[in-house]
Short mmCIF file of C-alpha atoms in Angstrom, two decimals:
data_model
loop_
_atom_site.label_atom_id
_atom_site.label_comp_id
_atom_site.label_asym_id
_atom_site.label_seq_id
_atom_site.Cartn_x
_atom_site.Cartn_y
_atom_site.Cartn_z
CA MET A 1 0.08 0.13 0.04
CA GLY A 2 3.08 2.40 0.41
CA PRO A 3 3.69 3.13 -3.21
CA ILE A 4 -0.31 3.79 -3.60
CA VAL A 5 -0.46 5.83 -0.83
CA PHE A 6 2.85 7.64 -1.49
CA ARG A 7 1.30 8.21 -5.32
CA GLU A 8 -2.25 9.65 -4.14
CA SER A 9 -0.29 11.73 -1.52
CA SER A 10 1.88 13.30 -4.23
CA LYS A 11 -1.24 14.54 -6.01
CA GLU A 12 -2.21 16.40 -2.95
CA ASN A 13 -5.36 14.46 -3.27
CA GLU A 14 -7.12 13.13 -0.03
CA GLY A 15 -3.43 12.08 1.19
CA ASP A 16 -4.35 12.09 4.85
CA LYS A 17 -7.25 9.73 4.45
CA LEU A 18 -5.85 7.44 2.59
CA LEU A 19 -2.74 7.38 4.96
CA ASN A 20 -4.98 6.60 7.77
CA SER A 21 -7.04 4.08 5.97
CA ALA A 22 -4.09 2.02 5.08
CA ILE A 23 -2.68 2.29 8.66
CA SER A 24 -5.90 1.21 9.67
CA ILE A 25 -6.06 -1.93 7.44
CA ARG A 26 -2.69 -2.76 8.60
CA LEU A 27 -3.70 -2.75 11.92
CA VAL A 28 -6.86 -5.03 11.40
CA ILE A 29 -4.07 -7.40 9.43
CA PHE A 30 -1.58 -7.34 12.19
CA PHE A 31 -3.99 -7.87 14.98
CA SER A 32 -5.54 -10.86 12.86
CA LEU A 33 -2.20 -12.23 12.57
CA VAL A 34 -1.02 -11.81 16.15
CA VAL A 35 -4.37 -13.99 17.12
CA ILE A 36 -3.98 -16.57 14.67
CA TYR A 37 -0.70 -16.95 15.63
CA ASN A 38 -1.16 -17.36 18.89
CA LEU A 39 -4.01 -19.85 18.55
CA VAL A 40 -1.66 -21.89 16.60
CA VAL A 41 1.10 -22.22 18.62
CA SER A 42 -1.08 -23.23 21.64
CA PHE A 43 -1.64 -26.25 19.55
CA LEU A 44 2.37 -26.72 19.09
CA SER A 45 5.38 -27.63 21.36
CA PHE A 46 6.19 -24.12 21.70
CA SER A 47 7.52 -23.17 24.94
CA LEU A 48 6.07 -20.79 27.14
CA LYS A 49 9.28 -18.45 26.69
CA GLU A 50 9.10 -18.96 22.84
CA ILE A 51 5.69 -17.81 22.76
CA ILE A 52 6.49 -14.57 25.18
CA LEU A 53 9.64 -13.39 22.94
CA SER A 54 7.89 -13.94 19.51
CA ASN A 55 5.11 -11.90 20.81
CA ILE A 56 7.47 -9.25 22.01
CA LEU A 57 8.96 -9.19 18.66
CA PHE A 58 5.72 -8.43 16.68
CA VAL A 59 5.60 -5.51 18.55
CA SER A 60 8.59 -4.34 16.30
CA ILE A 61 6.11 -4.74 13.47
CA ILE A 62 4.66 -1.63 14.26
CA LEU A 63 7.56 0.62 16.37
CA SER A 64 10.52 -0.35 13.63
CA THR A 65 11.79 0.92 10.45
CA ARG A 66 13.62 -2.63 10.11
CA MET A 67 10.08 -3.85 9.31
CA ALA A 68 8.43 -2.30 6.23
CA ASN A 69 5.13 -1.55 7.71
CA PHE A 70 4.05 1.37 9.73
CA ARG A 71 7.06 3.41 10.04
CA GLU A 72 7.37 3.14 6.00
CA LEU A 73 3.90 4.03 6.11
CA LEU A 74 4.49 6.91 8.42
CA ALA A 75 7.15 8.62 6.46
CA THR A 76 5.13 9.22 3.47
CA PRO A 77 4.63 12.77 4.04
CA PHE A 78 7.97 13.04 4.39
CA LYS A 79 8.58 11.63 0.79
CA VAL A 80 6.36 13.50 -0.60
CA ASN A 81 7.65 16.88 0.71
CA LEU A 82 11.54 15.97 0.18
CA LYS A 83 12.04 15.94 4.17
CA MET A 84 13.20 12.42 4.29
CA HIS A 85 16.41 13.43 6.86
CA TYR A 86 13.54 13.47 9.19
CA PRO A 87 12.87 10.11 9.57
CA MET A 88 16.36 8.60 8.34
CA THR A 89 17.88 10.46 11.54
CA LEU A 90 15.21 8.86 13.70
CA THR A 91 16.07 5.18 12.28
CA ILE A 92 19.66 6.26 13.34
CA LEU A 93 18.33 7.09 16.88
CA ASP A 94 16.76 3.79 16.87
CA SER A 95 20.22 2.04 16.11
CA LEU A 96 22.22 4.09 18.51
CA LEU A 97 19.53 3.29 21.27
CA PHE A 98 20.03 -0.26 20.51
CA LEU A 99 23.40 -0.08 20.70
CA ILE A 100 23.83 1.55 23.77
CA LEU A 101 21.60 -0.84 25.55
CA VAL A 102 23.65 -3.97 24.12
CA ALA A 103 26.71 -2.07 25.25
CA ILE A 104 25.66 -1.92 29.03
CA MET A 105 24.04 -5.64 28.71
CA PRO A 106 27.08 -7.24 30.76
CA LEU A 107 26.66 -4.66 33.14
CA VAL A 108 23.21 -5.16 33.92
CA LYS A 109 23.82 -9.02 33.50
CA GLY A 110 20.89 -9.04 30.80
CA GLY A 111 20.22 -12.39 29.21
CA LEU A 112 17.77 -13.11 26.30
CA TYR A 113 14.50 -11.19 27.47
CA TYR A 114 16.85 -8.04 27.93
CA PHE A 115 18.27 -8.40 24.46
CA VAL A 116 14.59 -8.94 22.74
CA ILE A 117 13.48 -5.98 24.57
CA SER A 118 16.31 -3.75 24.08
CA TYR A 119 16.05 -4.74 19.87
CA VAL A 120 12.26 -3.87 19.95
CA PHE A 121 11.46 -1.19 22.79
CA SER A 122 14.89 0.97 21.53
CA THR A 123 12.74 2.04 18.37
CA LEU A 124 9.72 3.67 20.29
CA PRO A 125 11.34 7.04 21.06
CA GLY A 126 11.85 7.42 17.50
CA PHE A 127 8.07 6.09 16.42
CA ILE A 128 6.85 8.50 18.90
CA ILE A 129 8.90 11.50 17.61
CA GLN A 130 7.86 10.77 14.51
CA PHE A 131 4.20 11.10 15.20
CA ILE A 132 5.20 14.60 16.99
CA PHE A 133 7.11 15.61 13.37
CA LEU A 134 3.70 14.42 11.49
CA GLU A 135 2.15 16.78 13.68
CA LYS A 136 4.23 19.54 13.69
CA LYS A 137 5.21 19.88 10.22
CA PHE A 138 1.89 18.39 8.27
CA SER A 139 -0.78 18.73 10.97
CA PHE A 140 -1.23 14.95 10.43
CA LYS A 141 -3.62 13.29 13.01
CA PRO A 142 -3.93 9.85 13.15
CA LYS A 143 -7.42 8.35 12.93
CA ILE A 144 -8.84 4.66 12.60
CA ILE A 145 -10.91 4.87 9.45
CA PHE A 146 -11.54 2.55 6.34
CA TYR A 147 -11.52 5.52 3.70
CA LYS A 148 -11.62 3.92 0.39
CA ALA A 149 -10.44 0.98 1.91
CA VAL A 150 -11.63 -1.52 -1.00
CA TRP A 151 -10.29 0.68 -3.62
CA LEU A 152 -7.03 0.83 -1.71
CA ILE A 153 -6.64 -3.23 -1.65
CA LYS A 154 -7.55 -3.29 -5.40
CA GLU A 155 -4.80 -1.09 -6.35
CA ALA A 156 -2.38 -2.47 -3.77
CA TYR A 157 -2.45 -6.30 -4.45
CA PRO A 158 -0.76 -6.44 -7.92
CA LEU A 159 2.08 -4.68 -5.59
CA ALA A 160 1.65 -7.37 -2.83
CA GLY A 161 2.12 -9.99 -5.69
CA PHE A 162 5.27 -8.36 -6.55
CA VAL A 163 6.75 -7.97 -3.22
CA LEU A 164 6.15 -11.86 -2.56
CA LEU A 165 7.56 -12.78 -5.66
CA ALA A 166 10.72 -10.19 -5.10
CA ILE A 167 11.54 -11.89 -2.00
CA VAL A 168 11.31 -15.18 -3.89
CA TYR A 169 13.44 -13.85 -6.31
CA GLN A 170 16.23 -12.89 -4.02
CA GLN A 171 16.08 -15.55 -1.49
CA PHE A 172 15.34 -19.06 -3.79
CA ASP A 173 18.41 -19.33 -5.55
CA VAL A 174 20.46 -19.89 -2.28
CA VAL A 175 17.84 -22.68 -1.04
CA LEU A 176 18.57 -24.32 -4.62
CA LEU A 177 22.39 -23.54 -4.19
CA THR A 178 22.35 -25.55 -1.09
CA SER A 179 20.04 -28.68 -2.16
CA TYR A 180 21.72 -28.83 -5.52
CA LYS A 181 25.45 -28.18 -4.03
CA ASP A 182 26.38 -27.71 -0.37
CA GLU A 183 26.84 -25.15 2.18
CA TYR A 184 30.00 -24.21 0.83
CA SER A 185 29.08 -23.10 -2.39
CA ALA A 186 25.90 -21.23 -0.78
CA GLY A 187 28.55 -19.39 1.71
CA ILE A 188 30.74 -18.19 -1.31
CA TYR A 189 27.62 -17.08 -3.31
CA SER A 190 26.44 -15.17 -0.14
CA VAL A 191 29.83 -12.92 -0.13
CA ALA A 192 28.70 -11.91 -3.45
CA THR A 193 25.25 -10.87 -2.50
CA ARG A 194 27.33 -9.28 0.59
CA LEU A 195 28.74 -6.74 -1.82
CA THR A 196 25.89 -5.96 -3.72
CA MET A 197 23.11 -5.97 -1.63
CA PRO A 198 23.83 -2.77 -0.19
CA LEU A 199 23.64 -0.94 -3.37
CA ASN A 200 19.96 -1.58 -4.13
CA ILE A 201 19.57 1.44 -1.66
CA ILE A 202 20.89 3.61 -4.37
CA PRO A 203 17.41 3.14 -7.18
CA GLY A 204 15.35 3.77 -4.21
CA VAL A 205 16.83 7.18 -3.23
CA VAL A 206 16.75 8.56 -6.66
CA VAL A 207 13.24 7.27 -6.94
CA THR A 208 11.93 8.75 -3.61
CA THR A 209 13.74 12.21 -4.85
CA VAL A 210 11.86 12.36 -7.99
CA PHE A 211 8.33 10.27 -7.76
CA PRO A 212 6.55 13.50 -6.02
CA TYR A 213 7.25 15.24 -9.25
CA LEU A 214 6.51 12.46 -11.69
CA VAL A 215 3.06 12.26 -10.06
CA LYS A 216 2.35 16.32 -9.89
CA ASN A 217 3.66 16.41 -13.72
CA LEU A 218 1.57 13.38 -15.02
CA HIS A 219 -0.35 15.52 -17.23
CA ASP A 220 2.81 17.09 -18.65
CA ARG A 221 4.57 14.56 -20.77
CA ILE A 222 7.42 16.61 -22.44
CA LYS A 223 8.35 17.13 -18.80
CA THR A 224 7.98 13.86 -17.26
CA ASP A 225 9.80 12.40 -20.21
CA SER A 226 12.60 14.54 -19.54
CA ILE A 227 12.68 13.60 -16.14
CA ASN A 228 12.50 10.21 -16.96
CA SER A 229 15.30 10.25 -19.45
CA LEU A 230 17.33 11.85 -16.71
CA VAL A 231 16.85 9.19 -13.99
CA PHE A 232 17.32 6.18 -16.62
CA LYS A 233 20.92 7.86 -17.57
CA PHE A 234 21.79 8.46 -13.87
CA LEU A 235 20.98 4.83 -12.67
CA PHE A 236 23.12 3.33 -16.18
CA LEU A 237 25.83 5.82 -15.37
CA ILE A 238 25.96 4.56 -11.39
CA SER A 239 25.20 0.74 -12.30
CA PHE A 240 27.67 0.31 -15.52
CA LEU A 241 30.36 2.14 -13.76
CA MET A 242 30.01 -0.08 -10.51
CA ALA A 243 29.94 -3.19 -12.54
CA ILE A 244 33.03 -2.33 -15.24
CA ILE A 245 35.11 -1.30 -12.54
CA PHE A 246 34.57 -4.12 -10.12
CA SER A 247 34.70 -6.70 -13.08
CA PHE A 248 38.49 -5.90 -14.16
CA ARG A 249 39.76 -6.44 -11.03
CA SER A 250 37.26 -8.43 -9.12
CA GLU A 251 39.21 -11.07 -7.50
CA THR A 252 41.83 -8.65 -6.15
CA ILE A 253 38.72 -6.65 -4.45
CA VAL A 254 36.66 -9.72 -3.11
CA THR A 255 40.28 -10.93 -1.57
CA LEU A 256 41.09 -7.60 0.18
CA LEU A 257 37.54 -7.37 1.29
CA PHE A 258 36.90 -11.16 2.60
CA GLY A 259 40.55 -12.98 2.59
CA THR A 260 42.05 -15.59 -0.30
CA LYS A 261 39.68 -18.24 0.82
CA PHE A 262 36.65 -16.39 -0.68
CA ARG A 263 38.54 -15.61 -3.85
CA SER A 264 36.07 -17.92 -5.76
CA ALA A 265 33.25 -15.43 -4.99
CA SER A 266 35.11 -13.22 -7.75
CA LEU A 267 33.07 -14.21 -10.61
CA PRO A 268 29.60 -14.58 -9.14
CA SER A 269 30.01 -11.14 -7.46
CA ALA A 270 30.94 -9.61 -10.90
CA MET A 271 27.79 -11.31 -12.51
CA ILE A 272 25.65 -10.04 -9.79
CA PHE A 273 27.23 -6.78 -10.25
CA TRP A 274 25.93 -6.88 -14.10
CA SER A 275 22.64 -7.70 -13.20
CA LEU A 276 22.45 -4.64 -11.21
CA VAL A 277 22.92 -2.49 -14.52
CA PHE A 278 19.33 -4.06 -15.71
CA MET A 279 17.74 -4.18 -12.02
CA PHE A 280 18.36 -0.26 -11.60
CA PHE A 281 16.62 0.42 -14.75
CA ASN A 282 13.81 -1.98 -14.07
CA TYR A 283 13.24 -0.70 -10.50
CA PHE A 284 12.80 2.76 -11.79
CA THR A 285 10.47 1.49 -14.42
CA LEU A 286 8.45 -0.47 -11.89
CA ASP A 287 7.51 2.92 -10.19
CA LEU A 288 7.02 4.67 -13.26
CA LEU A 289 4.33 2.49 -14.25
CA THR A 290 2.76 2.54 -10.52
CA ALA A 291 2.68 6.29 -10.91
CA HIS A 292 0.71 5.93 -14.04
CA SER A 293 -1.64 3.18 -12.23
CA ARG A 294 0.26 0.45 -14.09
CA GLN A 295 1.17 -1.52 -11.37
CA ILE A 296 -0.58 -4.70 -12.88
CA ILE A 297 2.69 -4.83 -15.03
CA ASN A 298 4.79 -4.93 -11.99
CA LEU A 299 3.13 -8.29 -10.75
CA VAL A 300 3.49 -9.58 -14.31
CA TYR A 301 7.38 -8.76 -14.29
CA SER A 302 7.91 -10.34 -11.03
CA LEU A 303 6.31 -13.32 -12.39
CA LEU A 304 8.89 -13.63 -15.22
CA LEU A 305 11.69 -12.93 -13.16
CA VAL A 306 11.09 -15.41 -10.46
CA VAL A 307 9.89 -18.19 -13.23
CA SER A 308 12.94 -17.44 -15.64
CA ASN A 309 15.63 -17.26 -12.46
CA THR A 310 14.48 -20.71 -11.14
CA LEU A 311 14.35 -22.36 -14.47
CA LEU A 312 18.08 -21.14 -15.17
CA ASN A 313 19.08 -21.90 -11.58
CA VAL A 314 17.65 -25.52 -12.23
CA LEU A 315 19.77 -25.89 -15.60
CA LEU A 316 23.04 -24.38 -14.39
CA ILE A 317 23.60 -24.94 -10.78
CA PRO A 318 24.10 -28.42 -11.16
CA GLU A 319 26.99 -28.26 -13.75
CA TYR A 320 28.77 -24.27 -12.57
CA SER A 321 27.67 -23.84 -8.72
CA TYR A 322 27.55 -20.63 -7.74
CA ALA A 323 28.93 -19.24 -11.01
CA GLY A 324 25.71 -20.61 -12.31
CA VAL A 325 23.53 -18.71 -9.85
CA GLY A 326 25.28 -15.16 -11.04
CA PHE A 327 24.84 -15.92 -14.49
CA SER A 328 21.09 -16.80 -13.85
CA LYS A 329 20.77 -13.40 -12.07
CA VAL A 330 21.90 -11.55 -15.20
CA ILE A 331 19.94 -13.19 -17.64
CA ALA A 332 16.62 -13.12 -15.24
CA GLY A 333 17.34 -9.27 -14.94
CA PHE A 334 18.08 -8.94 -18.63
CA LEU A 335 14.84 -10.66 -19.76
CA GLY A 336 12.65 -8.37 -17.16
CA PHE A 337 14.46 -5.50 -18.64
CA LEU A 338 13.45 -6.41 -22.55
CA PHE A 339 9.71 -7.00 -20.88
CA LEU A 340 9.77 -3.67 -19.23
CA PHE A 341 11.59 -2.25 -22.16
CA TRP A 342 8.50 -3.38 -24.15
CA ALA A 343 6.06 -2.29 -21.88
CA LEU A 344 7.25 1.35 -21.65
CA ASN A 345 6.98 1.75 -25.32
CA ARG A 346 3.52 0.00 -25.46
CA ASN A 347 2.56 2.68 -23.13
CA GLY A 348 3.88 5.49 -24.93
CA PHE A 349 6.66 6.18 -22.95
CA ALA A 350 9.80 7.77 -24.66
CA LEU A 351 13.50 6.34 -24.41
CA SER A 352 15.53 9.05 -25.97
CA PHE A 353 18.60 8.68 -24.11
CA ILE A 354 19.39 5.67 -25.89
CA ASN A 355 21.48 7.14 -28.80
CA LEU A 356 24.78 7.50 -30.79
CA LYS A 357 26.46 9.64 -28.06
CA PHE A 358 25.18 7.47 -25.19
CA PHE A 359 26.80 4.18 -27.19
CA THR A 360 29.86 6.21 -28.14
CA TRP A 361 30.59 7.23 -24.19
CA THR A 362 29.67 3.28 -23.21
CA ILE A 363 32.27 1.92 -25.36
CA PHE A 364 35.16 4.74 -24.68
CA ILE A 365 34.80 4.51 -20.92
CA ALA A 366 34.83 0.78 -20.93
CA ALA A 367 38.12 0.76 -22.94
CA ALA A 368 39.67 2.99 -21.08
CA ILE A 369 38.82 1.54 -17.82
CA PHE A 370 40.01 -1.93 -19.11
CA LEU A 371 43.40 -0.56 -20.12
CA LEU A 372 43.55 1.59 -16.68
CA SER A 373 42.85 -1.73 -14.62
CA MET A 374 46.68 -3.09 -15.39
CA LEU A 375 47.62 -0.60 -12.83
CA PRO A 376 47.78 -1.09 -8.94
CA LEU A 377 44.42 -1.36 -7.25
CA ILE A 378 44.44 2.20 -5.53
CA ILE A 379 46.04 3.98 -8.78
CA TYR A 380 43.21 2.28 -10.84
CA LEU A 381 40.31 3.35 -8.54
CA LEU A 382 41.63 6.95 -8.52
CA ALA A 383 42.66 7.25 -12.52
CA SER A 384 39.19 5.68 -13.01
CA PHE A 385 37.18 7.99 -11.08
CA ILE A 386 39.22 10.88 -12.55
CA LEU A 387 38.58 9.55 -16.11
CA ILE A 388 34.74 8.96 -15.30
CA LEU A 389 34.50 12.76 -14.64
CA PHE A 390 36.68 14.20 -17.65
CA SER A 391 34.40 11.64 -19.99
CA LEU A 392 31.16 12.98 -18.75
CA LYS A 393 32.28 16.63 -19.32
CA PHE A 394 33.94 15.88 -22.78
CA PHE A 395 31.07 13.46 -23.95
CA ASN A 396 28.45 16.06 -22.38
CA TYR A 397 26.96 12.94 -20.86
CA PHE A 398 24.26 15.13 -19.18
CA GLU A 399 22.61 17.90 -21.22
CA ASN A 400 22.68 21.35 -19.70
CA GLU A 401 18.72 21.10 -18.83
CA GLU A 402 19.32 17.62 -17.36
CA LEU A 403 22.17 19.03 -14.91
CA ASP A 404 19.75 22.03 -14.26
CA LEU A 405 17.15 19.32 -13.03
CA ILE A 406 19.71 17.41 -10.97
CA PHE A 407 20.95 20.47 -9.03
CA ARG A 408 17.57 21.49 -8.25
CA LEU A 409 16.50 18.00 -7.32
CA ILE A 410 19.27 18.40 -4.52
CA ASN A 411 18.64 22.24 -3.72
CA ARG A 412 21.95 23.16 -5.28
CA GLU A 413 21.36 25.03 -8.12
CA GLN A 414 24.08 27.27 -7.65
CA TRP A 415 26.66 24.49 -8.69
CA SER A 416 25.16 23.85 -12.11
CA ARG A 417 27.00 26.39 -13.83
CA TYR A 418 30.42 24.69 -13.06
CA PHE A 419 29.40 21.64 -15.03
CA GLN A 420 27.69 22.86 -17.87
CA LYS A 421 29.32 23.72 -21.19
#
């Protein structure tokens, strides 16, 4: 429901009512889940301690940002008004309080109950302060209402299916790898995912920044096409450069970070980096389609991704082990990219950023970084960074209007003149 409420709130159209409605629906689901859980475990061989601890952990679904439930919805007004530094600061506060409570755990002789209670209730101050900010900044008052509840559920169900299938896509390959091979292979592959998983925050940050602009300008196709082109170019730039810089020195980087015993993780790591080139494009495309009420395409895409990735894993893992999982990610990501590319064209979205200049820059930077990869690692990374900056200026990768938009989005319009031709 989060993206739907975000979209409607960005239109400044009954946002508070829909936000309260989404919170109310989630509360009903939450309490139903807790009741059903406790009824079920009462018939199973759960100890009293396990039941108490699990019920305490259920509270974190409401209080914590670690669970994408209530705190995620409460952040919607901050996203719409580009004031995400408030909830982000509170998230840091949550983690800091938990760190302090864990640090003093030996002093107070805390046990398992202490740790679980600290984990859950260290988020309570941030939860309360976020409500205070909502009232002070946006005059938001929480209410239990079910405004347009049926419509909201109808709009949200394709995204619910998408999220479930996305979780399967992210996790099921490890299950298959362990089943077909062994835990050692799964451990090698887990190193690759550790390197790449944090990078998924990048498209999320970009989309959160531009989504309100997209929604507010839905009927101005010239303006939305220019925003879309800029975001696609930016996400390709980041993902392509990360993939190519890592790939040419993957073994050195993996060995440096994790030691020689994980050297084998370099190939699957490189493959996952290349899959991000497609996945970054796909991530923004899915939000773009959601902004235009085409979220059913998200469900079809996630189904295609899971089916293709699973089939490829079944075919490749027996022969290629963890490298087969990496290849499956790249191929599945590419198939998803083709599907979404077709969906964008079918729905009339322009992809004008793919032109001769774009391909020329891509080929040049790939060849140049390959030559630089023969240098020692630190020099290679520094030289690549300098080369990239000069190449963006020389090839005019971003148009002057796009640079203006970039700096306007980050509230640094005065910087634009330093980067324009």
